[in-house]
Amino acid sequence: MIKTISISVSGNVQGVWFRKYTQDKAQQLIITGYVKNLPDGSVNAVATGTEEQLQELINWCWQGSPKSKVTDVQVQEQRLQQFTGFIIK
């Protein structure tokens, strides 16, 4: 079953290539959506894929990019959204 989730990642996640690594991981998993920085210093991703694909992305978010330090990952289910790829906003 395909679904869309929003993932909010807190910690030292801006200025450490977190969005690029997230994009790479999402493309590897064949997930569509986007990732963006938020004014509060966190990163938000909206992703569409199967339950298994999305769980892998969530698990990856806890590790993040090599220089990031993730302190929290919050996940919320969203209404289904269709995207053509996975972009950095």
mmCIF file of C-alpha atoms in Angstrom:
data_model
loop_
_atom_site.group_PDB
_atom_site.id
_atom_site.type_symbol
_atom_site.label_atom_id
_atom_site.label_comp_id
_atom_site.label_asym_id
_atom_site.label_seq_id
_atom_site.Cartn_x
_atom_site.Cartn_y
_atom_site.Cartn_z
ATOM 1 C CA MET A 1 0.000 0.000 0.000
ATOM 2 C CA ILE A 2 1.320 3.416 -1.007
ATOM 3 C CA LYS A 3 1.100 6.246 1.517
ATOM 4 C CA THR A 4 2.550 9.682 2.233
ATOM 5 C CA ILE A 5 4.266 10.701 5.465
ATOM 6 C CA SER A 6 5.892 13.826 6.859
ATOM 7 C CA ILE A 7 9.193 13.317 8.689
ATOM 8 C CA SER A 8 10.546 16.083 10.955
ATOM 9 C CA VAL A 9 14.180 15.656 11.973
ATOM 10 C CA SER A 10 15.712 17.705 14.811
ATOM 11 C CA GLY A 11 19.289 18.162 15.964
ATOM 12 C CA ASN A 12 22.343 19.380 14.082
ATOM 13 C CA VAL A 13 20.814 18.717 10.662
ATOM 14 C CA GLN A 14 21.349 21.939 8.707
ATOM 15 C CA GLY A 15 24.647 22.762 7.015
ATOM 16 C CA VAL A 16 25.754 19.095 7.178
ATOM 17 C CA TRP A 17 24.448 17.874 3.780
ATOM 18 C CA PHE A 18 21.422 16.244 5.447
ATOM 19 C CA ARG A 19 19.034 17.167 2.615
ATOM 20 C CA LYS A 20 21.349 15.846 -0.119
ATOM 21 C CA TYR A 21 21.917 12.541 1.695
ATOM 22 C CA THR A 22 18.159 12.266 2.304
ATOM 23 C CA GLN A 23 17.523 12.825 -1.402
ATOM 24 C CA ASP A 24 20.107 10.163 -2.304
ATOM 25 C CA LYS A 25 18.557 7.644 0.120
ATOM 26 C CA ALA A 26 15.009 8.366 -1.080
ATOM 27 C CA GLN A 27 16.050 7.936 -4.722
ATOM 28 C CA GLN A 28 17.817 4.675 -3.845
ATOM 29 C CA LEU A 29 14.592 3.453 -2.181
ATOM 30 C CA ILE A 30 12.447 4.734 -5.099
ATOM 31 C CA ILE A 31 10.532 7.117 -2.831
ATOM 32 C CA THR A 32 9.076 10.362 -4.203
ATOM 33 C CA GLY A 33 8.588 13.686 -2.419
ATOM 34 C CA TYR A 34 10.810 16.486 -1.145
ATOM 35 C CA VAL A 35 13.052 17.582 1.707
ATOM 36 C CA LYS A 36 13.554 21.129 3.015
ATOM 37 C CA ASN A 37 15.130 23.114 5.842
ATOM 38 C CA LEU A 38 12.788 24.781 8.326
ATOM 39 C CA PRO A 39 13.397 28.123 10.102
ATOM 40 C CA ASP A 40 13.656 26.403 13.516
ATOM 41 C CA GLY A 41 16.792 24.516 12.420
ATOM 42 C CA SER A 42 15.044 21.215 11.710
ATOM 43 C CA VAL A 43 14.594 19.402 8.407
ATOM 44 C CA ASN A 44 11.235 18.265 7.036
ATOM 45 C CA ALA A 45 10.687 15.585 4.413
ATOM 46 C CA VAL A 46 7.411 14.637 2.770
ATOM 47 C CA ALA A 47 7.693 11.194 1.221
ATOM 48 C CA THR A 48 5.429 8.841 -0.737
ATOM 49 C CA GLY A 49 6.161 5.131 -0.986
ATOM 50 C CA THR A 50 5.289 1.722 0.385
ATOM 51 C CA GLU A 51 5.233 1.030 4.120
ATOM 52 C CA GLU A 52 8.576 -0.837 3.805
ATOM 53 C CA GLN A 53 10.266 1.899 1.766
ATOM 54 C CA LEU A 54 9.110 4.617 4.160
ATOM 55 C CA GLN A 55 10.196 2.651 7.237
ATOM 56 C CA GLU A 56 13.683 2.318 5.740
ATOM 57 C CA LEU A 57 13.804 6.087 5.156
ATOM 58 C CA ILE A 58 12.646 6.752 8.743
ATOM 59 C CA ASN A 59 15.335 4.409 10.082
ATOM 60 C CA TRP A 60 17.933 6.169 7.925
ATOM 61 C CA CYS A 61 16.813 9.593 9.245
ATOM 62 C CA TRP A 62 17.861 8.552 12.777
ATOM 63 C CA GLN A 63 21.444 8.180 11.436
ATOM 64 C CA GLY A 64 21.409 11.017 8.923
ATOM 65 C CA SER A 65 24.390 12.339 7.025
ATOM 66 C CA PRO A 66 27.924 11.651 8.323
ATOM 67 C CA LYS A 67 28.263 15.060 10.054
ATOM 68 C CA SER A 68 24.696 15.365 11.373
ATOM 69 C CA LYS A 69 23.661 14.724 14.971
ATOM 70 C CA VAL A 70 20.003 13.692 15.038
ATOM 71 C CA THR A 71 18.204 14.147 18.360
ATOM 72 C CA ASP A 72 14.599 13.416 17.308
ATOM 73 C CA VAL A 73 12.551 12.090 14.394
ATOM 74 C CA GLN A 74 8.783 12.702 14.318
ATOM 75 C CA VAL A 75 6.562 11.005 11.734
ATOM 76 C CA GLN A 76 3.002 11.931 10.753
ATOM 77 C CA GLU A 77 0.834 10.287 8.131
ATOM 78 C CA GLN A 78 -0.463 12.705 5.471
ATOM 79 C CA ARG A 79 -3.120 12.469 2.803
ATOM 80 C CA LEU A 80 -1.723 10.651 -0.237
ATOM 81 C CA GLN A 81 0.314 12.938 -2.482
ATOM 82 C CA GLN A 82 1.845 12.081 -5.854
ATOM 83 C CA PHE A 83 5.280 13.412 -6.815
ATOM 84 C CA THR A 84 7.377 12.851 -9.938
ATOM 85 C CA GLY A 85 10.710 12.507 -8.132
ATOM 86 C CA PHE A 86 12.433 13.424 -4.858
ATOM 87 C CA ILE A 87 13.691 17.014 -4.745
ATOM 88 C CA ILE A 88 15.463 19.392 -2.370
ATOM 89 C CA LYS A 89 13.435 22.550 -1.742
#
